[in-house]
CSV table of C-alpha atoms in Angstrom, one decimal:
chain,number,residue,atom,x,y,z
Q,1,MET,CA,96.7,70.2,83.7
Q,2,TYR,CA,98.0,72.9,82.6
Q,3,TYR,CA,101.2,74.9,84.4
Q,4,PHE,CA,101.6,78.9,84.5
Q,5,SER,CA,104.8,80.5,84.5
Q,6,ASP,CA,104.7,84.5,84.6
Q,7,HIS,CA,103.6,84.9,81.5
Q,8,THR,CA,100.9,82.7,81.3
Q,9,TRP,CA,99.7,84.6,84.3
Q,10,LEU,CA,99.6,87.8,82.9
Q,11,CYS,CA,97.5,86.5,80.0
Q,12,PHE,CA,95.6,85.0,82.0
Q,13,ILE,CA,94.6,87.4,84.7
Q,14,ASN,CA,94.3,89.3,81.2
Q,15,ALA,CA,91.5,87.0,80.4
Q,16,PHE,CA,89.6,86.8,83.8
Q,17,CYS,CA,89.5,90.7,84.9
Q,18,VAL,CA,86.8,91.8,83.1
Q,19,GLY,CA,86.7,96.2,83.0
Q,20,THR,CA,89.8,97.9,84.2
Q,21,VAL,CA,92.5,96.1,86.9
Q,22,ARG,CA,93.6,98.1,89.7
Q,23,VAL,CA,97.2,98.5,90.5
Q,24,ASP,CA,98.6,97.0,94.0
Q,25,THR,CA,96.9,93.7,95.0
Q,26,VAL,CA,94.8,91.5,93.0
Q,27,HIS,CA,93.5,88.6,94.9
Q,28,VAL,CA,92.4,85.4,92.7
Q,29,ARG,CA,89.9,82.6,94.3
Q,30,TRP,CA,90.7,79.6,93.1
Q,31,LYS,CA,88.6,76.4,93.5
Q,32,SER,CA,89.1,73.0,93.1
Q,33,LYS,CA,87.4,69.7,94.2
Q,34,LYS,CA,89.6,70.1,97.6
Q,35,ASP,CA,89.9,73.0,98.9
Q,36,ASP,CA,89.5,77.0,97.6
Q,37,PHE,CA,92.4,79.3,98.2
Q,38,ILE,CA,93.0,82.6,97.4
Q,39,PHE,CA,96.2,82.9,95.6
Q,40,PRO,CA,97.2,86.7,96.0
Q,41,PHE,CA,100.6,88.1,94.0
Q,42,ASP,CA,101.3,92.3,94.1
Q,43,VAL,CA,101.6,93.7,91.0
Q,44,PHE,CA,104.4,96.5,89.8
Q,45,GLY,CA,103.5,98.5,86.7
Q,46,PRO,CA,106.3,100.7,85.6
Q,47,ASP,CA,104.8,103.5,88.2
Q,48,ASN,CA,103.4,102.2,90.9
Q,49,HIS,CA,101.2,104.4,91.9
Q,50,ARG,CA,98.2,104.4,94.1
Q,51,GLY,CA,94.6,104.7,92.9
Q,52,LEU,CA,95.9,104.4,89.2
Q,53,GLN,CA,94.0,102.5,87.3
Q,54,LEU,CA,94.8,100.6,84.3
Q,55,ARG,CA,93.0,99.3,81.4
Q,56,ARG,CA,92.9,96.0,80.1
Q,57,LYS,CA,95.1,96.7,77.2
Q,58,ARG,CA,98.3,98.8,78.4
Q,59,PHE,CA,97.9,96.1,81.8
Q,60,TYR,CA,99.1,93.7,79.5
Q,61,HIS,CA,101.7,95.0,78.3
Q,62,THR,CA,103.6,96.5,80.8
Q,63,LEU,CA,102.8,95.1,84.2
Q,64,ALA,CA,105.1,92.3,85.4
Q,65,ILE,CA,103.1,90.3,88.1
Q,66,VAL,CA,105.8,88.6,90.7
Q,67,LEU,CA,104.2,86.1,92.5
Q,68,GLU,CA,104.0,87.0,96.6
Q,69,LEU,CA,105.8,83.2,97.2
Q,70,GLU,CA,108.4,83.2,95.0
Q,71,PRO,CA,109.2,86.5,93.8
Q,72,ASN,CA,111.1,87.0,90.5
Q,73,LYS,CA,110.9,83.5,89.6
Q,74,GLU,CA,109.4,81.4,87.6
Q,75,VAL,CA,106.7,79.5,89.1
Q,76,GLU,CA,104.7,76.7,88.0
Q,77,VAL,CA,101.2,76.4,89.4
Q,78,ALA,CA,98.9,73.3,88.4
Q,79,VAL,CA,95.3,73.4,87.9
Q,80,GLU,CA,92.7,71.5,86.8
Q,81,ALA,CA,91.5,72.7,83.6
Q,82,GLU,CA,87.8,72.1,84.3
Q,83,PHE,CA,87.8,74.8,87.5
Q,84,LEU,CA,89.8,77.8,85.2
Q,85,GLU,CA,85.8,79.4,85.1
Q,86,ASN,CA,85.1,79.3,88.7
Q,87,ILE,CA,88.0,81.8,88.9
Q,88,VAL,CA,86.7,85.2,90.8
Q,89,VAL,CA,88.9,88.0,90.8
Q,90,GLU,CA,88.4,89.7,94.1
Q,91,LEU,CA,89.3,93.6,94.2
Q,92,ASP,CA,90.2,95.4,97.5
Q,93,TYR,CA,88.5,99.1,96.6
Q,94,THR,CA,89.8,100.7,99.4
Q,95,ALA,CA,94.1,100.4,98.1
Q,96,ASN,CA,92.5,102.7,95.5
Q,97,LEU,CA,91.1,105.2,97.9
Q,98,PRO,CA,94.1,108.1,99.2
Q,99,ASP,CA,94.4,108.1,102.6
Q,100,GLU,CA,92.5,111.3,102.1
Q,101,CYS,CA,89.2,109.8,101.8
Q,102,LEU,CA,89.6,107.2,104.2
Q,103,ALA,CA,90.0,109.7,106.4
Q,104,SER,CA,87.1,111.7,105.8
Q,105,ILE,CA,84.7,108.1,105.8
Q,106,PHE,CA,86.3,107.3,109.4
Q,107,HIS,CA,84.9,111.3,110.1
Q,108,PHE,CA,81.6,110.0,109.9
Q,109,LEU,CA,81.9,106.9,111.8
Q,110,SER,CA,81.3,106.6,115.7
Q,111,SER,CA,84.3,106.4,118.0
Q,112,SER,CA,84.2,102.6,118.8
Q,113,ASP,CA,83.8,102.2,115.3
Q,114,ARG,CA,86.6,103.7,114.2
Q,115,LYS,CA,88.6,101.2,117.3
Q,116,GLN,CA,87.0,98.5,115.3
Q,117,CYS,CA,87.7,99.5,112.0
Q,118,SER,CA,91.3,101.0,113.0
Q,119,LEU,CA,91.9,97.2,113.9
Q,120,VAL,CA,91.8,96.0,110.2
Q,121,CYS,CA,94.9,96.7,108.9
Q,122,HIS,CA,98.0,98.8,108.9
Q,123,ARG,CA,96.5,101.6,106.9
Q,124,TRP,CA,94.0,101.9,108.6
Q,125,PHE,CA,95.8,101.9,112.0
Q,126,ARG,CA,97.7,104.3,110.7
Q,127,VAL,CA,95.2,106.2,108.5
Q,128,ASP,CA,92.7,106.2,111.9
Q,129,GLY,CA,95.3,107.9,114.1
Q,130,GLN,CA,96.6,110.4,112.1
Q,131,ASN,CA,93.3,111.8,111.7
Q,132,ARG,CA,91.9,111.7,115.4
Q,133,HIS,CA,91.1,114.4,117.4
Q,134,ARG,CA,89.4,113.5,120.0
Q,135,PHE,CA,90.1,111.1,122.6
Q,136,SER,CA,88.5,109.9,125.7
Q,137,LEU,CA,89.9,108.4,128.0
Q,138,ASN,CA,89.5,106.0,131.3
Q,139,ALA,CA,91.8,107.7,134.0
Q,140,ARG,CA,93.3,104.9,135.4
Q,141,ALA,CA,96.7,105.6,137.0
Q,142,TYR,CA,98.1,102.3,134.8
Q,143,ILE,CA,97.5,104.5,131.9
Q,144,LEU,CA,101.2,106.5,132.6
Q,145,TYR,CA,102.7,103.7,130.7
Q,146,PHE,CA,100.7,103.6,127.8
Q,147,LEU,CA,100.9,107.1,127.1
Q,148,PRO,CA,104.2,107.3,125.1
Q,149,SER,CA,102.4,104.9,122.3
Q,150,LEU,CA,99.5,106.7,122.2
Q,151,PHE,CA,100.7,110.1,122.1
Q,152,THR,CA,103.0,108.3,118.9
Q,153,ARG,CA,99.9,107.0,117.4
Q,154,PHE,CA,97.5,109.9,117.8
Q,155,ASP,CA,100.0,112.8,117.0
Q,156,SER,CA,97.7,115.1,116.1
Q,157,MET,CA,95.2,115.0,119.3
Q,158,THR,CA,93.8,118.2,120.0
Q,159,ASN,CA,91.0,117.5,122.3
Q,160,LEU,CA,91.5,114.8,125.1
Q,161,ALA,CA,88.8,113.8,128.0
Q,162,LEU,CA,90.2,112.1,131.1
Q,163,LEU,CA,87.3,110.3,132.7
Q,164,ARG,CA,87.1,108.0,135.5
Q,165,CYS,CA,83.7,105.8,136.3
Q,166,ASN,CA,85.2,103.4,139.0
Q,167,TRP,CA,86.1,105.5,142.5
Q,168,LYS,CA,88.2,103.0,143.9
Q,169,SER,CA,90.8,102.6,142.2
Q,170,ASN,CA,93.7,105.5,141.5
Q,171,SER,CA,93.4,108.1,138.7
Q,172,LEU,CA,96.3,109.1,136.9
Q,173,ASN,CA,98.6,111.1,138.5
Q,174,ASP,CA,101.0,114.5,138.1
Q,175,ASP,CA,103.2,112.5,136.0
Q,176,ALA,CA,100.8,111.2,133.5
Q,177,LEU,CA,99.3,114.9,133.0
Q,178,VAL,CA,102.7,116.5,132.7
Q,179,LEU,CA,104.1,114.0,130.5
Q,180,ILE,CA,100.6,114.6,128.2
Q,181,SER,CA,101.5,118.8,128.3
Q,182,ILE,CA,104.6,117.5,126.5
Q,183,ARG,CA,103.6,114.6,123.7
Q,184,CYS,CA,100.3,117.3,123.0
Q,185,ARG,CA,100.8,121.1,123.0
Q,186,SER,CA,99.0,121.6,120.3
Q,187,LEU,CA,95.9,120.6,123.4
Q,188,THR,CA,92.8,122.8,122.8
Q,189,ARG,CA,90.6,121.1,124.6
Q,190,LEU,CA,90.4,119.0,127.9
Q,191,LYS,CA,88.0,117.9,130.0
Q,192,LEU,CA,89.1,116.1,133.7
Q,193,ARG,CA,86.7,114.4,135.9
Q,194,GLY,CA,87.4,112.8,139.2
Q,195,CYS,CA,90.8,113.0,138.9
Q,196,ARG,CA,92.0,113.1,142.3
Q,197,GLU,CA,95.4,112.0,142.5
Q,198,LEU,CA,96.2,115.4,140.5
Q,199,THR,CA,97.6,118.1,142.3
Q,200,LYS,CA,98.7,122.1,142.1
Q,201,LYS,CA,102.2,121.1,141.0
Q,202,GLY,CA,101.0,118.8,138.3
Q,203,VAL,CA,98.2,121.1,137.1
Q,204,ALA,CA,101.0,124.5,136.6
Q,205,GLU,CA,103.1,122.7,135.0
Q,206,PHE,CA,100.9,121.1,132.6
Q,207,ALA,CA,99.8,124.9,132.3
Q,208,LYS,CA,102.9,126.0,131.9
Q,209,ASN,CA,103.0,123.5,128.5
Q,210,CYS,CA,100.2,123.6,127.1
Q,211,THR,CA,99.8,127.6,126.8
Q,212,GLY,CA,97.1,127.0,123.3
Q,213,LEU,CA,94.3,126.2,125.7
Q,214,LYS,CA,90.9,127.1,124.4
Q,215,LYS,CA,88.7,125.0,126.8
Q,216,LEU,CA,89.0,123.6,129.9
Q,217,SER,CA,86.1,121.8,132.2
Q,218,VAL,CA,86.7,120.3,135.4
Q,219,GLY,CA,84.8,118.6,137.7
Q,220,LEU,CA,85.6,116.0,140.8
Q,221,CYS,CA,89.2,117.3,141.0
Q,222,MET,CA,91.3,118.2,144.1
Q,223,PHE,CA,94.0,120.9,143.1
Q,224,GLY,CA,92.4,124.0,144.4
Q,225,ALA,CA,92.7,127.4,143.3
Q,226,CYS,CA,97.3,127.7,142.6
Q,227,ALA,CA,96.4,125.5,139.8
Q,228,MET,CA,93.4,127.5,138.7
Q,229,ASN,CA,95.3,130.5,138.7
Q,230,ALA,CA,97.8,128.8,137.5
Q,231,ILE,CA,96.0,127.7,134.2
Q,232,LEU,CA,94.6,131.5,133.8
Q,233,ASP,CA,98.0,133.0,133.9
Q,234,HIS,CA,99.1,130.5,131.6
Q,235,CYS,CA,97.0,129.5,128.7
Q,236,THR,CA,96.3,133.2,127.8
Q,237,ALA,CA,94.3,131.5,124.9
Q,238,LEU,CA,91.4,130.5,127.7
Q,239,GLU,CA,88.3,131.1,125.8
Q,240,GLU,CA,85.9,128.8,127.9
Q,241,LEU,CA,86.1,127.4,131.3
Q,242,TYR,CA,84.1,125.0,133.1
Q,243,VAL,CA,84.6,124.5,137.2
Q,244,LYS,CA,82.5,122.0,138.8
Q,245,ARG,CA,83.2,120.7,142.4
Q,246,LEU,CA,86.6,121.9,142.9
Q,247,LYS,CA,87.7,120.7,145.9
Q,248,GLY,CA,91.0,121.5,148.2
Q,249,LEU,CA,90.1,125.7,148.2
Q,250,ASN,CA,90.8,126.2,151.7
Q,251,ASP,CA,94.6,125.1,151.0
Q,252,SER,CA,95.6,128.4,150.0
Q,253,ALA,CA,93.7,132.0,151.1
Q,254,ASP,CA,93.9,133.1,147.7
Q,255,PRO,CA,91.0,133.4,145.6
Q,256,ILE,CA,90.4,132.6,141.7
Q,257,ALA,CA,91.2,134.9,140.0
Q,258,PRO,CA,93.5,136.0,137.1
Q,259,ALA,CA,96.6,137.9,137.8
Q,260,GLN,CA,96.7,140.3,134.8
Q,261,ARG,CA,93.5,140.5,132.6
Q,262,VAL,CA,89.9,139.1,132.8
Q,263,PRO,CA,88.9,136.0,131.8
Q,264,ARG,CA,86.2,136.1,128.8
Q,265,SER,CA,83.7,134.0,130.6
Q,266,ASN,CA,83.8,133.5,135.0
Q,267,PRO,CA,84.7,130.6,136.5
Q,268,SER,CA,81.6,129.4,138.7
Q,269,ALA,CA,83.3,127.6,141.4
Z,1,MET,CA,74.3,131.7,85.6
Z,2,SER,CA,73.4,134.7,83.6
Z,3,SER,CA,72.5,133.4,80.5
Z,4,SER,CA,74.0,136.4,78.2
Z,5,LYS,CA,77.3,135.5,78.5
Z,6,LYS,CA,78.2,132.6,76.4
Z,7,SER,CA,79.0,129.3,78.7
Z,8,ARG,CA,82.3,128.0,77.5
Z,9,ILE,CA,83.1,124.2,77.3
Z,10,VAL,CA,86.2,122.4,78.9
Z,11,LYS,CA,87.8,119.6,77.7
Z,12,PHE,CA,88.2,116.8,79.4
Z,13,LYS,CA,90.0,112.8,78.6
Z,14,THR,CA,89.6,110.6,80.6
Z,15,SER,CA,91.2,107.2,81.7
Z,16,ASP,CA,89.7,105.5,79.5
Z,17,ASP,CA,90.9,107.9,76.3
Z,18,LYS,CA,87.1,109.2,76.0
Z,19,THR,CA,87.1,112.9,75.4
Z,20,PHE,CA,84.2,114.6,77.8
Z,21,GLU,CA,82.5,118.0,77.4
Z,22,VAL,CA,81.5,119.6,79.7
Z,23,GLU,CA,80.0,122.7,80.3
Z,24,GLU,CA,81.9,125.8,82.5
Z,25,ALA,CA,79.2,126.1,85.1
Z,26,VAL,CA,79.9,122.5,86.0
Z,27,ALA,CA,83.4,122.6,85.8
Z,28,VAL,CA,83.9,125.9,88.1
Z,29,GLN,CA,82.8,123.4,91.3
Z,30,PHE,CA,86.1,121.1,90.2
Z,31,GLU,CA,88.0,122.8,92.9
Z,32,THR,CA,91.2,121.6,90.6
Z,33,ILE,CA,90.2,122.6,87.5
Z,34,LYS,CA,88.6,125.8,88.8
Z,35,SER,CA,92.4,127.6,88.5
Z,36,MET,CA,92.9,126.7,85.2
Z,37,ILE,CA,89.4,126.9,83.1
Z,38,ASP,CA,90.0,130.7,81.7
Z,39,TYR,CA,93.7,129.0,79.8
Z,40,VAL,CA,91.8,126.1,78.8
Z,41,CYS,CA,89.6,127.2,76.7
Z,42,ALA,CA,91.6,130.4,75.1
Z,43,ASN,CA,94.2,127.5,74.0
Z,44,ASP,CA,91.5,124.8,73.4
Z,45,CYS,CA,93.5,122.1,75.6
Z,46,THR,CA,91.7,118.8,76.9
Z,47,ILE,CA,92.2,118.1,80.5
Z,48,PRO,CA,93.4,114.4,81.0
Z,49,LEU,CA,92.0,113.0,84.6
Z,50,PRO,CA,94.1,110.0,84.4
Z,51,ASN,CA,92.3,108.6,87.4
Z,52,VAL,CA,89.1,109.0,86.4
Z,53,ASN,CA,87.0,107.3,84.1
Z,54,ALA,CA,84.0,108.3,81.8
Z,55,LYS,CA,81.4,106.2,83.5
Z,56,THR,CA,82.3,108.2,87.0
Z,57,LEU,CA,82.7,111.6,85.2
Z,58,ALA,CA,79.4,111.4,83.7
Z,59,MET,CA,78.2,110.8,87.2
Z,60,VAL,CA,80.3,113.5,88.6
Z,61,VAL,CA,79.3,115.9,86.6
Z,62,GLU,CA,75.3,114.9,86.6
Z,63,TRP,CA,75.7,115.3,90.2
Z,64,CYS,CA,77.3,118.8,89.7
Z,65,LYS,CA,74.7,119.8,87.0
Z,66,LYS,CA,71.7,119.0,89.6
Z,67,HIS,CA,73.1,120.8,92.3
Z,68,ALA,CA,74.0,123.6,90.7
Z,69,ASP,CA,70.3,123.6,89.7
Z,70,GLU,CA,68.6,122.5,92.8
Z,71,ARG,CA,70.9,124.7,95.4
Z,72,ASP,CA,68.2,123.2,98.7
Z,73,GLN,CA,67.7,119.5,97.2
Z,74,LEU,CA,71.3,117.4,97.9
Z,75,MET,CA,69.7,114.7,95.8
Z,76,GLU,CA,70.4,111.1,97.7
Z,77,VAL,CA,68.9,109.3,95.7
Z,78,ASP,CA,71.5,108.6,92.8
Z,79,VAL,CA,74.1,108.3,95.3
Z,80,ASP,CA,72.7,106.1,98.1
Z,81,GLU,CA,71.1,103.3,95.4
Z,82,ALA,CA,74.9,103.1,93.9
Z,83,PRO,CA,76.7,100.1,94.5
Z,84,GLY,CA,80.9,99.6,96.5
Z,85,ALA,CA,82.8,99.8,93.6
Z,86,VAL,CA,80.5,102.9,91.9
Z,87,LEU,CA,81.1,104.6,95.1
Z,88,TYR,CA,84.8,103.8,95.5
Z,89,ASP,CA,85.4,105.2,92.2
Z,90,LEU,CA,83.3,108.2,92.8
Z,91,LEU,CA,84.9,109.0,95.4
Z,92,VAL,CA,88.7,108.8,94.0
Z,93,ALA,CA,86.9,111.0,91.0
Z,94,ALA,CA,85.6,113.6,93.0
Z,95,THR,CA,88.7,113.9,95.8
Z,96,TYR,CA,91.0,114.5,92.5
Z,97,LEU,CA,89.0,117.1,91.2
Z,98,ARG,CA,88.0,118.7,94.6
Z,99,VAL,CA,83.9,118.6,94.5
Z,100,GLU,CA,83.8,119.0,98.2
Z,101,ASP,CA,80.1,118.5,98.8
Z,102,LEU,CA,80.6,114.9,97.0
Z,103,ILE,CA,83.2,114.4,98.8
Z,104,HIS,CA,81.0,114.6,102.0
Z,105,ARG,CA,78.3,113.0,100.6
Z,106,VAL,CA,79.6,110.0,99.5
Z,107,SER,CA,82.5,109.4,102.1
Z,108,GLN,CA,79.3,109.9,104.6
Z,109,ARG,CA,77.4,107.3,101.6
Z,110,VAL,CA,80.5,104.7,102.5
Z,111,SER,CA,80.8,105.3,106.5
Z,112,LYS,CA,77.5,103.8,106.3
Z,113,MET,CA,78.5,100.9,105.1
Z,114,VAL,CA,81.6,100.0,107.3
Z,115,ILE,CA,78.9,100.7,110.0
Z,116,GLU,CA,77.0,98.2,108.8
Z,117,ILE,CA,80.1,95.9,108.2
Z,118,GLY,CA,80.7,96.6,112.0
Z,119,LYS,CA,77.9,95.2,113.5
Z,120,LEU,CA,79.3,92.4,113.4
Z,121,PRO,CA,81.8,91.1,116.0
Z,122,GLU,CA,85.3,91.1,115.0
Z,123,GLU,CA,87.3,93.4,112.3
Z,124,GLU,CA,87.8,89.9,110.5
Z,125,ASP,CA,84.4,90.4,109.2
Z,126,VAL,CA,84.8,93.6,107.9
Z,127,ARG,CA,88.3,92.4,106.6
Z,128,LYS,CA,86.4,89.9,105.1
Z,129,THR,CA,83.7,91.6,103.3
Z,130,ILE,CA,86.2,94.3,101.8
Z,131,ASN,CA,88.6,92.2,100.7
Z,132,ILE,CA,91.0,94.0,102.7
Z,133,LYS,CA,94.2,91.1,103.9
Z,134,SER,CA,95.8,91.3,107.7
Z,135,ASP,CA,98.7,92.2,107.8
Z,136,PHE,CA,99.5,92.4,111.7
Z,137,PRO,CA,101.8,89.9,113.2
Z,138,PRO,CA,100.4,86.7,114.1
Z,139,GLN,CA,101.5,87.5,117.6
Z,140,VAL,CA,99.4,90.7,117.8
Z,141,GLU,CA,96.3,89.0,116.4
Z,142,GLU,CA,96.6,86.3,118.7
Z,143,GLU,CA,97.1,88.6,122.4
Z,144,LEU,CA,93.8,90.2,121.2
Z,145,ARG,CA,92.1,87.3,120.8
Z,146,LYS,CA,93.2,86.8,123.9
Z,147,LEU,CA,92.0,90.2,125.5
Z,148,ARG,CA,88.7,90.6,123.7
Z,149,ARG,CA,87.7,86.6,125.1
Z,150,THR,CA,88.4,88.5,128.6
Z,151,LEU,CA,87.8,92.3,128.3
Z,152,GLY,CA,84.8,91.9,125.9
Z,153,PRO,CA,83.9,94.2,123.1
Z,154,LEU,CA,86.9,97.0,122.6
Z,155,SER,CA,87.8,98.6,125.4
Z,156,ASP,CA,90.0,101.2,126.5
Z,157,VAL,CA,93.1,98.8,128.1
Z,158,LEU,CA,92.5,97.2,124.7
Z,159,VAL,CA,93.3,100.0,122.2
Z,160,LEU,CA,96.1,101.4,125.1
Z,161,PHE,CA,97.8,97.9,124.2
Z,162,VAL,CA,96.9,97.3,120.3
Z,163,SER,CA,98.9,101.2,120.5
Z,164,SER,CA,101.7,99.8,122.2
Z,165,GLY,CA,101.9,96.6,120.7
Z,166,LEU,CA,101.9,97.3,117.1
Z,167,LEU,CA,104.1,100.8,117.6
Z,168,GLU,CA,107.0,99.2,118.4
């Protein structure tokens, strides 16, 4: 039987890690006769810097290993000698990747793969949230309750689509749209499909808050001409506008037309 | 590059204490280094690269050379053949040196790996394959499993739930 103290652990890691040892977390898996278990421990260097690789020699002299189970305490662990050679050091390569690298990888993933990946660990969850600009949401009424947390997570969202596939359920209402406009003022692209519960009041409020809107696409909505005019008046940065099957046009006698200026592309109502 | 002008040499010191001599034509492709080349060449300095090892730097330099020679061929071969650990090293190095094309190329390759993993049913498999330990609270994991059972694969509802559950 071998008993390992903190110090011998150090030598031990030193002996079994070939090449470079990466700072952060090193997992040592150990196979005993009964079961194999992974013994994780954190490695703290003189400069606890993510992504820094330290050579074996330097690692030995300068790093201290703190066992996760009992930090800063000498821990004795017994292993039978013949199993020592079975020790496999597993490294999490992504721990060394800076956040930007992770983000650039996520950039190439599809929406569903990103969703999956964001559930891997807190860091991936955070990085995915910070770097996602485009989001598509099923526009049901209940999403109102989730909106605050959603926009806290995806705080750099600029491109939002609110779609509805089920006609029986209620769509999101004015409150939700206003909340979106308050939380997400940098919104540049918005797509609304089948959001029947939206009225001219909500859309007008939205237009006041999101003045940076560049592209708006509306389909199967009921908010009528007044709301469209409010958007044309307030969203002066608007470059593209698609309108399809807009209802509620009979409510007011006003035609859809900008108050002061001519938009670059004409609405095809 | 014009051959009339004698190309200068930029010296690098890698994380494993090896000195590397790189032609100026290659070194200008490292955005991080670009601005200091004149100073370094004039004063005969060595640029230390604390998180790039010799093997990786050799790969980056080779990539840059080929890229300069044959602009349209993005030499897909050696990046594609590289195993995971090398790719990660390469990505760290490319980000540190800011070689945009290489970052693009490598992260595309790594994302392919992630997609392959993603074909597996759950994020647990992603964790196992890349050796990441889950740091979500067990209650959230349990809820997630339950919702997945009732709602099927990752739906909108699930994303909303997870967003609200994990941020609190």
